[in-house]
PDB file of C-alpha atoms in Angstrom:
ATOM      1  CA  MET A 342     -18.488  46.684 -16.979  1.00  0.00           C
ATOM      2  CA  GLU A 343     -16.333  49.691 -16.196  1.00  0.00           C
ATOM      3  CA  THR A 344     -18.063  52.287 -14.071  1.00  0.00           C
ATOM      4  CA  SER A 345     -17.870  56.055 -14.374  1.00  0.00           C
ATOM      5  CA  SER A 346     -16.293  56.217 -10.882  1.00  0.00           C
ATOM      6  CA  SER A 347     -13.808  53.489 -11.742  1.00  0.00           C
ATOM      7  CA  GLU A 348     -14.685  51.677  -8.488  1.00  0.00           C
ATOM      8  CA  PRO A 349     -13.561  47.975  -8.391  1.00  0.00           C
ATOM      9  CA  GLU A 350     -16.458  45.673  -9.259  1.00  0.00           C
ATOM     10  CA  PRO A 351     -16.996  42.272  -7.354  1.00  0.00           C
ATOM     11  CA  HIS A 352     -15.958  39.305  -9.522  1.00  0.00           C
ATOM     12  CA  TYR A 353     -14.466  41.519 -12.133  1.00  0.00           C
ATOM     13  CA  HIS A 354     -11.818  43.362 -10.449  1.00  0.00           C
ATOM     14  CA  GLN A 355     -11.712  41.238  -7.207  1.00  0.00           C
ATOM     15  CA  PRO A 356     -12.888  38.068  -5.992  1.00  0.00           C
ATOM     16  CA  SER A 357     -16.239  37.941  -4.335  1.00  0.00           C
ATOM     17  CA  PRO A 358     -17.871  35.288  -1.869  1.00  0.00           C
ATOM     18  CA  ARG A 359     -21.116  35.470  -4.017  1.00  0.00           C
ATOM     19  CA  PRO A 360     -21.256  32.399  -6.121  1.00  0.00           C
ATOM     20  CA  PRO A 361     -22.732  31.973  -9.710  1.00  0.00           C
ATOM     21  CA  PRO A 362     -26.446  31.040  -9.977  1.00  0.00           C
ATOM     22  CA  GLY A 363     -27.053  27.618  -8.977  1.00  0.00           C
ATOM     23  CA  VAL A 364     -24.060  27.074  -6.845  1.00  0.00           C
ATOM     24  CA  GLN A 365     -24.534  26.788  -3.125  1.00  0.00           C
ATOM     25  CA  PHE A 366     -22.783  29.567  -0.976  1.00  0.00           C
ATOM     26  CA  ASN A 367     -19.638  28.495   0.946  1.00  0.00           C
ATOM     27  CA  VAL A 368     -18.082  30.914   3.431  1.00  0.00           C
ATOM     28  CA  ASP A 369     -14.539  29.581   2.512  1.00  0.00           C
ATOM     29  CA  GLU A 370     -14.852  30.095  -1.274  1.00  0.00           C
ATOM     30  CA  ASN A 371     -14.366  33.148  -3.538  1.00  0.00           C
ATOM     31  CA  TRP A 372     -15.352  33.566  -7.258  1.00  0.00           C
ATOM     32  CA  VAL A 373     -14.143  35.581 -10.063  1.00  0.00           C
ATOM     33  CA  SER A 374     -15.448  36.394 -13.607  1.00  0.00           C
ATOM     34  CA  ILE A 375     -12.969  35.576 -16.254  1.00  0.00           C
ATOM     35  CA  ASP A 376     -14.596  37.352 -19.079  1.00  0.00           C
ATOM     36  CA  ASP A 377     -15.806  41.132 -19.484  1.00  0.00           C
ATOM     37  CA  GLY A 378     -19.093  40.367 -21.133  1.00  0.00           C
ATOM     38  CA  ASN A 379     -17.808  41.726 -24.556  1.00  0.00           C
ATOM     39  CA  GLY A 380     -15.562  38.911 -25.769  1.00  0.00           C
ATOM     40  CA  GLY A 381     -12.497  39.928 -23.774  1.00  0.00           C
ATOM     41  CA  HIS A 382     -11.069  38.844 -20.350  1.00  0.00           C
ATOM     42  CA  SER A 383     -11.757  40.571 -17.010  1.00  0.00           C
ATOM     43  CA  PRO A 384      -8.898  42.518 -15.258  1.00  0.00           C
ATOM     44  CA  ILE A 385      -8.606  39.629 -12.718  1.00  0.00           C
ATOM     45  CA  ALA A 386      -8.565  36.854 -15.149  1.00  0.00           C
ATOM     46  CA  PRO A 387      -4.779  36.747 -15.744  1.00  0.00           C
ATOM     47  CA  GLN A 388      -4.094  36.583 -11.968  1.00  0.00           C
ATOM     48  CA  ALA A 389      -6.763  33.763 -11.651  1.00  0.00           C
ATOM     49  CA  VAL A 390      -5.159  31.756 -14.401  1.00  0.00           C
ATOM     50  CA  ASP A 391      -1.584  32.310 -12.842  1.00  0.00           C
ATOM     51  CA  ALA A 392      -3.001  30.887  -9.496  1.00  0.00           C
ATOM     52  CA  LEU A 393      -4.442  28.016 -11.448  1.00  0.00           C
ATOM     53  CA  VAL A 394      -1.072  27.179 -13.008  1.00  0.00           C
ATOM     54  CA  SER A 395       0.721  27.570  -9.640  1.00  0.00           C
ATOM     55  CA  ILE A 396      -1.701  25.199  -7.779  1.00  0.00           C
ATOM     56  CA  GLY A 397      -1.719  22.728 -10.625  1.00  0.00           C
ATOM     57  CA  TYR A 398       2.188  22.499 -10.789  1.00  0.00           C
ATOM     58  CA  LYS A 399       2.165  22.374  -6.997  1.00  0.00           C
ATOM     59  CA  VAL A 400      -0.281  19.534  -6.713  1.00  0.00           C
ATOM     60  CA  ALA A 401       1.199  17.458  -9.388  1.00  0.00           C
ATOM     61  CA  ASN A 402       4.697  17.428  -7.737  1.00  0.00           C
ATOM     62  CA  ASP A 403       3.345  16.803  -4.148  1.00  0.00           C
ATOM     63  CA  PRO A 404       4.385  13.304  -3.073  1.00  0.00           C
ATOM     64  CA  MET A 405       2.109  13.514  -0.071  1.00  0.00           C
ATOM     65  CA  MET A 406      -0.912  13.636  -2.117  1.00  0.00           C
ATOM     66  CA  TRP A 407      -0.390  10.596  -4.243  1.00  0.00           C
ATOM     67  CA  THR A 408      -0.657   6.954  -3.802  1.00  0.00           C
ATOM     68  CA  PRO A 409       0.728   4.702  -6.554  1.00  0.00           C
ATOM     69  CA  THR A 410      -1.023   1.719  -8.132  1.00  0.00           C
ATOM     70  CA  SER A 411       0.335  -1.700  -7.452  1.00  0.00           C
ATOM     71  CA  LYS A 412       1.826  -1.867 -10.798  1.00  0.00           C
ATOM     72  CA  THR A 413       3.463   1.572 -10.485  1.00  0.00           C
ATOM     73  CA  ARG A 414       4.767   0.800  -6.946  1.00  0.00           C
ATOM     74  CA  LYS A 415       6.479  -2.516  -8.263  1.00  0.00           C
ATOM     75  CA  PHE A 416       7.922  -0.621 -11.243  1.00  0.00           C
ATOM     76  CA  CYS A 417       9.370   2.127  -9.016  1.00  0.00           C
ATOM     77  CA  CYS A 418      10.705  -0.444  -6.514  1.00  0.00           C
ATOM     78  CA  ASP A 419      12.262  -2.560  -9.301  1.00  0.00           C
ATOM     79  CA  LYS A 420      13.931   0.410 -10.832  1.00  0.00           C
ATOM     80  CA  ARG A 421      14.716   2.119  -7.456  1.00  0.00           C
ATOM     81  CA  LEU A 422      12.896   5.304  -8.300  1.00  0.00           C
ATOM     82  CA  ALA A 423      11.614   7.698  -5.835  1.00  0.00           C
ATOM     83  CA  PHE A 424       8.535   9.885  -6.515  1.00  0.00           C
ATOM     84  CA  ASN A 425      10.804  12.665  -7.776  1.00  0.00           C
ATOM     85  CA  ASP A 426      12.981  10.282  -9.816  1.00  0.00           C
ATOM     86  CA  THR A 427      10.382   9.338 -12.318  1.00  0.00           C
ATOM     87  CA  PRO A 428      12.046   9.344 -15.635  1.00  0.00           C
ATOM     88  CA  ILE A 429      11.796  12.353 -17.730  1.00  0.00           C
ATOM     89  CA  PRO A 430      13.000  11.815 -21.294  1.00  0.00           C
ATOM     90  CA  GLY A 431      15.869  13.861 -22.628  1.00  0.00           C
ATOM     91  CA  PRO A 432      16.593  14.822 -26.318  1.00  0.00           C
ATOM     92  CA  ARG A 433      16.347  11.935 -28.499  1.00  0.00           C
ATOM     93  CA  VAL A 434      16.029  11.055 -32.289  1.00  0.00           C
ATOM     94  CA  GLU A 435      12.335  11.167 -33.254  1.00  0.00           C
ATOM     95  CA  GLY A 436      11.203   7.651 -34.227  1.00  0.00           C
ATOM     96  CA  THR A 437      13.437   5.867 -31.806  1.00  0.00           C
ATOM     97  CA  GLY A 438      12.710   4.559 -28.342  1.00  0.00           C
ATOM     98  CA  SER A 439      13.132   1.780 -25.881  1.00  0.00           C
ATOM     99  CA  SER A 440      11.002  -1.067 -24.460  1.00  0.00           C
ATOM    100  CA  LEU A 441       9.845   1.258 -21.634  1.00  0.00           C
ATOM    101  CA  ASP A 442       8.122   3.718 -23.887  1.00  0.00           C
ATOM    102  CA  SER A 443       4.735   2.046 -23.428  1.00  0.00           C
ATOM    103  CA  GLU A 444       4.948   2.108 -19.621  1.00  0.00           C
ATOM    104  CA  CYS A 445       2.295   4.450 -18.018  1.00  0.00           C
ATOM    105  CA  MET A 446       2.704   5.001 -14.258  1.00  0.00           C
ATOM    106  CA  LEU A 447      -0.462   6.013 -12.304  1.00  0.00           C
ATOM    107  CA  TRP A 448      -1.179   7.546  -8.896  1.00  0.00           C
ATOM    108  CA  THR A 449      -4.491   8.178  -7.341  1.00  0.00           C
ATOM    109  CA  GLY A 450      -4.977  11.023  -4.855  1.00  0.00           C
ATOM    110  CA  LYS A 451      -7.354  13.354  -3.062  1.00  0.00           C
ATOM    111  CA  PHE A 452      -7.220  17.237  -2.787  1.00  0.00           C
ATOM    112  CA  ASN A 453      -6.349  18.242   0.771  1.00  0.00           C
ATOM    113  CA  HIS A 454      -8.418  21.582   0.663  1.00  0.00           C
ATOM    114  CA  LYS A 455     -12.140  21.656   1.039  1.00  0.00           C
ATOM    115  CA  TYR A 456     -12.994  24.122  -1.640  1.00  0.00           C
ATOM    116  CA  TYR A 457     -15.065  23.717  -4.714  1.00  0.00           C
ATOM    117  CA  GLY A 458     -14.265  20.568  -6.690  1.00  0.00           C
ATOM    118  CA  SER A 459     -12.149  19.036  -3.746  1.00  0.00           C
ATOM    119  CA  ASP A 460     -14.482  15.992  -3.759  1.00  0.00           C
ATOM    120  CA  LEU A 461     -13.420  15.097  -7.390  1.00  0.00           C
ATOM    121  CA  PRO A 462     -11.128  12.126  -7.806  1.00  0.00           C
ATOM    122  CA  ALA A 463      -7.545  13.129  -8.896  1.00  0.00           C
ATOM    123  CA  VAL A 464      -5.235  10.897 -11.085  1.00  0.00           C
ATOM    124  CA  ARG A 465      -1.584  11.468 -11.762  1.00  0.00           C
ATOM    125  CA  ALA A 466       0.050   9.823 -14.908  1.00  0.00           C
ATOM    126  CA  VAL A 467       3.617   9.783 -16.137  1.00  0.00           C
ATOM    127  CA  GLY A 468       4.671   8.264 -19.504  1.00  0.00           C
ATOM    128  CA  ILE A 469       6.668   8.885 -22.623  1.00  0.00           C
ATOM    129  CA  VAL A 470       4.837  10.112 -25.848  1.00  0.00           C
ATOM    130  CA  ASN A 471       7.223   9.805 -28.731  1.00  0.00           C
ATOM    131  CA  MET A 472       6.864  13.338 -30.288  1.00  0.00           C
ATOM    132  CA  CYS A 473       8.541  16.752 -29.563  1.00  0.00           C
ATOM    133  CA  ALA A 474       6.770  18.814 -26.742  1.00  0.00           C
ATOM    134  CA  GLU A 475       5.581  21.396 -29.272  1.00  0.00           C
ATOM    135  CA  ASP A 476       3.747  18.836 -31.375  1.00  0.00           C
ATOM    136  CA  LEU A 477       2.205  17.285 -28.192  1.00  0.00           C
ATOM    137  CA  VAL A 478       0.959  20.778 -27.030  1.00  0.00           C
ATOM    138  CA  ASP A 479      -0.499  21.506 -30.566  1.00  0.00           C
ATOM    139  CA  LEU A 480      -2.337  18.205 -30.437  1.00  0.00           C
ATOM    140  CA  LEU A 481      -3.843  18.720 -26.968  1.00  0.00           C
ATOM    141  CA  MET A 482      -4.841  22.290 -27.513  1.00  0.00           C
ATOM    142  CA  ASP A 483      -6.515  21.963 -30.906  1.00  0.00           C
ATOM    143  CA  SER A 484     -10.118  21.180 -30.388  1.00  0.00           C
ATOM    144  CA  ASN A 485     -10.506  19.799 -33.830  1.00  0.00           C
ATOM    145  CA  ARG A 486      -7.992  16.980 -33.110  1.00  0.00           C
ATOM    146  CA  VAL A 487      -9.308  15.710 -29.861  1.00  0.00           C
ATOM    147  CA  GLY A 488     -10.638  12.482 -31.624  1.00  0.00           C
ATOM    148  CA  GLU A 489      -7.103  11.508 -32.447  1.00  0.00           C
ATOM    149  CA  TYR A 490      -6.303  10.521 -28.845  1.00  0.00           C
ATOM    150  CA  ASN A 491      -9.720  10.486 -27.067  1.00  0.00           C
ATOM    151  CA  LYS A 492     -11.811   7.695 -28.652  1.00  0.00           C
ATOM    152  CA  ALA A 493     -14.704   8.522 -26.166  1.00  0.00           C
ATOM    153  CA  SER A 494     -14.892  12.081 -27.383  1.00  0.00           C
ATOM    154  CA  LYS A 495     -17.910  13.177 -29.318  1.00  0.00           C
ATOM    155  CA  GLY A 496     -16.447  16.609 -30.022  1.00  0.00           C
ATOM    156  CA  ARG A 497     -15.019  19.643 -28.437  1.00  0.00           C
ATOM    157  CA  ARG A 498     -15.609  23.267 -29.452  1.00  0.00           C
ATOM    158  CA  ASP A 499     -14.135  26.605 -28.383  1.00  0.00           C
ATOM    159  CA  GLU A 500     -16.828  28.836 -26.808  1.00  0.00           C
ATOM    160  CA  LEU A 501     -14.792  31.646 -25.862  1.00  0.00           C
ATOM    161  CA  THR A 502     -11.154  32.573 -26.562  1.00  0.00           C
ATOM    162  CA  LEU A 503      -9.653  34.979 -23.999  1.00  0.00           C
ATOM    163  CA  SER A 504      -6.160  34.920 -25.417  1.00  0.00           C
ATOM    164  CA  ASP A 505      -5.076  33.582 -28.812  1.00  0.00           C
ATOM    165  CA  GLY A 506      -1.439  33.242 -28.004  1.00  0.00           C
ATOM    166  CA  LYS A 507      -0.323  35.518 -30.954  1.00  0.00           C
ATOM    167  CA  LYS A 508       1.275  38.040 -28.560  1.00  0.00           C
ATOM    168  CA  LYS A 509       4.019  36.196 -26.628  1.00  0.00           C
ATOM    169  CA  ASP A 510       3.988  38.660 -23.861  1.00  0.00           C
ATOM    170  CA  CYS A 511       0.211  38.786 -23.448  1.00  0.00           C
ATOM    171  CA  PRO A 512      -1.138  38.816 -19.859  1.00  0.00           C
ATOM    172  CA  PHE A 513      -1.741  35.109 -19.968  1.00  0.00           C
ATOM    173  CA  SER A 514       1.693  34.018 -21.243  1.00  0.00           C
ATOM    174  CA  GLY A 515       3.469  33.870 -17.856  1.00  0.00           C
ATOM    175  CA  ARG A 516       6.035  36.280 -19.296  1.00  0.00           C
ATOM    176  CA  ARG A 517       4.722  39.578 -17.790  1.00  0.00           C
ATOM    177  CA  LYS A 518       7.163  41.790 -16.046  1.00  0.00           C
ATOM    178  CA  LYS A 519       6.887  41.519 -12.234  1.00  0.00           C
ATOM    179  CA  LYS A 520       5.632  44.765 -10.616  1.00  0.00           C
ATOM    180  CA  LEU A 521       7.859  46.074  -7.926  1.00  0.00           C
ATOM    181  CA  SER A 522       7.176  45.627  -4.264  1.00  0.00           C
ATOM    182  CA  GLY A 523       9.398  46.167  -1.176  1.00  0.00           C
ATOM    183  CA  VAL A 524      13.048  47.354  -1.594  1.00  0.00           C
ATOM    184  CA  VAL A 525      14.139  48.964  -5.007  1.00  0.00           C
ATOM    185  CA  ILE A 526      17.970  48.683  -5.788  1.00  0.00           C
ATOM    186  CA  GLN A 527      19.653  52.106  -5.678  1.00  0.00           C
ATOM    187  CA  GLY A 528      20.220  53.623  -9.071  1.00  0.00           C
ATOM    188  CA  SER A 529      17.706  51.519 -10.807  1.00  0.00           C
ATOM    189  CA  LEU A 530      15.457  53.112 -13.446  1.00  0.00           C
ATOM    190  CA  ILE A 531      11.679  52.257 -12.969  1.00  0.00           C
ATOM    191  CA  VAL A 532      10.333  51.348 -16.422  1.00  0.00           C
ATOM    192  CA  ASP A 533       6.621  50.514 -16.475  1.00  0.00           C
ATOM    193  CA  GLY A 534       6.715  49.418 -12.795  1.00  0.00           C
ATOM    194  CA  CYS A 535       9.840  47.299 -13.396  1.00  0.00           C
ATOM    195  CA  ALA A 536      13.364  47.847 -12.097  1.00  0.00           C
ATOM    196  CA  GLN A 537      15.981  48.200 -14.939  1.00  0.00           C
ATOM    197  CA  VAL A 538      19.484  48.315 -13.584  1.00  0.00           C
ATOM    198  CA  THR A 539      22.432  49.567 -15.487  1.00  0.00           C
ATOM    199  CA  SER A 540      25.910  48.573 -14.458  1.00  0.00           C
ATOM    200  CA  GLU A 541      29.452  48.747 -15.904  1.00  0.00           C
ATOM    201  CA  ASP A 542      31.047  45.560 -17.366  1.00  0.00           C
ATOM    202  CA  ASP A 543      34.799  44.832 -17.542  1.00  0.00           C
ATOM    203  CA  GLY A 544      34.950  46.193 -21.177  1.00  0.00           C
ATOM    204  CA  GLY A 545      33.686  49.687 -19.963  1.00  0.00           C
ATOM    205  CA  GLY A 546      30.319  49.346 -21.664  1.00  0.00           C
ATOM    206  CA  SER A 547      26.919  49.096 -20.018  1.00  0.00           C
ATOM    207  CA  SER A 548      24.569  46.203 -19.580  1.00  0.00           C
ATOM    208  CA  GLY A 549      21.055  46.146 -18.267  1.00  0.00           C
ATOM    209  CA  TYR A 550      18.530  43.673 -16.902  1.00  0.00           C
ATOM    210  CA  TYR A 551      15.112  43.543 -15.489  1.00  0.00           C
ATOM    211  CA  GLY A 552      12.963  41.188 -13.477  1.00  0.00           C
ATOM    212  CA  SER A 553      10.735  39.035 -15.558  1.00  0.00           C
ATOM    213  CA  THR A 554       8.962  35.729 -15.461  1.00  0.00           C
ATOM    214  CA  THR A 555      10.300  34.706 -18.956  1.00  0.00           C
ATOM    215  CA  SER A 556      12.234  31.484 -19.247  1.00  0.00           C
ATOM    216  CA  SER A 557      15.389  32.068 -21.321  1.00  0.00           C
ATOM    217  CA  ARG A 558      15.233  28.740 -23.072  1.00  0.00           C
ATOM    218  CA  ARG A 559      13.666  27.835 -26.466  1.00  0.00           C
ATOM    219  CA  LYS A 560      14.256  31.161 -28.042  1.00  0.00           C
ATOM    220  CA  ASP A 561      14.381  29.592 -31.469  1.00  0.00           C
ATOM    221  CA  LYS A 562      11.263  27.449 -31.098  1.00  0.00           C
ATOM    222  CA  ALA A 563       8.026  27.686 -29.005  1.00  0.00           C
ATOM    223  CA  SER A 564       4.639  26.346 -29.403  1.00  0.00           C
ATOM    224  CA  ARG A 565       2.067  28.595 -30.982  1.00  0.00           C
ATOM    225  CA  HIS A 566      -0.326  27.887 -28.147  1.00  0.00           C
ATOM    226  CA  VAL A 567       1.744  29.563 -25.521  1.00  0.00           C
ATOM    227  CA  GLY A 568      -0.515  31.907 -23.695  1.00  0.00           C
ATOM    228  CA  VAL A 569      -3.782  30.512 -25.336  1.00  0.00           C
ATOM    229  CA  THR A 570      -6.517  30.677 -22.767  1.00  0.00           C
ATOM    230  CA  LYS A 571     -10.058  29.676 -23.843  1.00  0.00           C
ATOM    231  CA  ILE A 572     -13.274  28.238 -22.543  1.00  0.00           C
ATOM    232  CA  VAL A 573     -14.131  24.898 -24.287  1.00  0.00           C
ATOM    233  CA  ARG A 574     -17.174  22.652 -24.320  1.00  0.00           C
ATOM    234  CA  SER A 575     -16.643  18.954 -24.737  1.00  0.00           C
ATOM    235  CA  ARG A 576     -18.909  15.951 -25.031  1.00  0.00           C
ATOM    236  CA  ASN A 577     -17.900  12.411 -24.094  1.00  0.00           C
ATOM    237  CA  GLN A 578     -19.588   9.026 -24.510  1.00  0.00           C
ATOM    238  CA  VAL A 579     -18.295   7.175 -21.359  1.00  0.00           C
ATOM    239  CA  PRO A 580     -18.091   3.333 -21.694  1.00  0.00           C
ATOM    240  CA  LEU A 581     -20.937   1.541 -19.768  1.00  0.00           C
ATOM    241  CA  ILE A 582     -22.938   4.833 -19.663  1.00  0.00           C
ATOM    242  CA  ARG A 583     -25.741   5.214 -22.322  1.00  0.00           C
ATOM    243  CA  ARG A 584     -25.907   9.064 -22.228  1.00  0.00           C
ATOM    244  CA  GLU A 585     -23.375  11.597 -23.201  1.00  0.00           C
ATOM    245  CA  LEU A 586     -21.600  13.729 -20.622  1.00  0.00           C
ATOM    246  CA  GLU A 587     -20.902  17.354 -21.139  1.00  0.00           C
ATOM    247  CA  PHE A 588     -18.217  19.367 -19.622  1.00  0.00           C
ATOM    248  CA  THR A 589     -17.338  23.106 -19.830  1.00  0.00           C
ATOM    249  CA  SER A 590     -13.625  23.931 -18.962  1.00  0.00           C
ATOM    250  CA  LEU A 591     -11.094  26.573 -18.983  1.00  0.00           C
ATOM    251  CA  LEU A 592      -8.030  25.464 -21.042  1.00  0.00           C
ATOM    252  CA  HIS A 593      -4.751  27.196 -20.778  1.00  0.00           C
ATOM    253  CA  CYS A 594      -1.046  26.680 -21.914  1.00  0.00           C
ATOM    254  CA  ARG A 595       2.148  28.230 -21.023  1.00  0.00           C
ATOM    255  CA  GLU A 596       5.945  27.384 -20.764  1.00  0.00           C
ATOM    256  CA  LEU A 597       7.483  26.186 -17.772  1.00  0.00           C
ATOM    257  CA  LEU A 598       9.559  28.683 -15.696  1.00  0.00           C
ATOM    258  CA  GLU A 599      13.132  27.935 -15.013  1.00  0.00           C
ATOM    259  CA  GLU A 600      12.416  27.353 -11.392  1.00  0.00           C
ATOM    260  CA  GLN A 601       9.783  24.775 -12.596  1.00  0.00           C
ATOM    261  CA  GLY A 602      12.429  22.907 -14.475  1.00  0.00           C
ATOM    262  CA  GLY A 603      12.011  24.755 -17.725  1.00  0.00           C
ATOM    263  CA  ASN A 604      12.325  23.050 -21.153  1.00  0.00           C
ATOM    264  CA  GLY A 605       8.662  22.172 -21.208  1.00  0.00           C
ATOM    265  CA  TYR A 606       5.116  23.292 -21.092  1.00  0.00           C
ATOM    266  CA  ILE A 607       2.252  23.053 -18.678  1.00  0.00           C
ATOM    267  CA  ILE A 608      -1.359  22.786 -19.745  1.00  0.00           C
ATOM    268  CA  CYS A 609      -4.097  23.449 -17.090  1.00  0.00           C
ATOM    269  CA  ALA A 610      -7.775  22.692 -17.480  1.00  0.00           C
TER     270      ALA A 610
END
């Protein structure tokens, strides 16, 4: 879709208010194309996925949006747990657990924006799954294993893979170097749009650092699905409904940043 004049194209390089065919125009909405028409991603796709991750994390942790079910409210009151105190399991020996492992706390909510999809119901769930984070990510991201946890599934297939996760610093990994804006530290060296600062340490040597979105944890082990971004088509046979429902979704996985708590992953769909 590149033009000879290299002018930005609507949807491809920048958002456009023009919706896809069959979608009603809304003055408050902008649309982007996530693929380039040749099996790759558009230039704006990584930024769009970044925004999806950001709003997904923000919404999941917004206490004003969620109303607990009566069972969840009672459980939190009995355990004296506030919204942000919901238990997060720490390291444990696989195969061991407690009587609370089967508890699943539920909240219902409604999106406070008026954009596309805001009318859909929202559900927040918190529970403990007795497997390591990497194994759980592999289970959820592998389209061939959906039937292991979703009994209503009639299959899910990958339609288009924008990023396969093989390059850990790919545009969809969340590890891209932040481009500079504003004040630049004096004496810094600009390398590919990033500030690299050299300073003297106590031993007379030099040390360097640069701004990055990378989390410093899990250097020894990380899921192979970090950075994976793909379009999937799934079919489900919902109970009490005779016909199959088909959904097309964008599925993306990345590691949590340090400021998001780190030591985990986020999957957006």
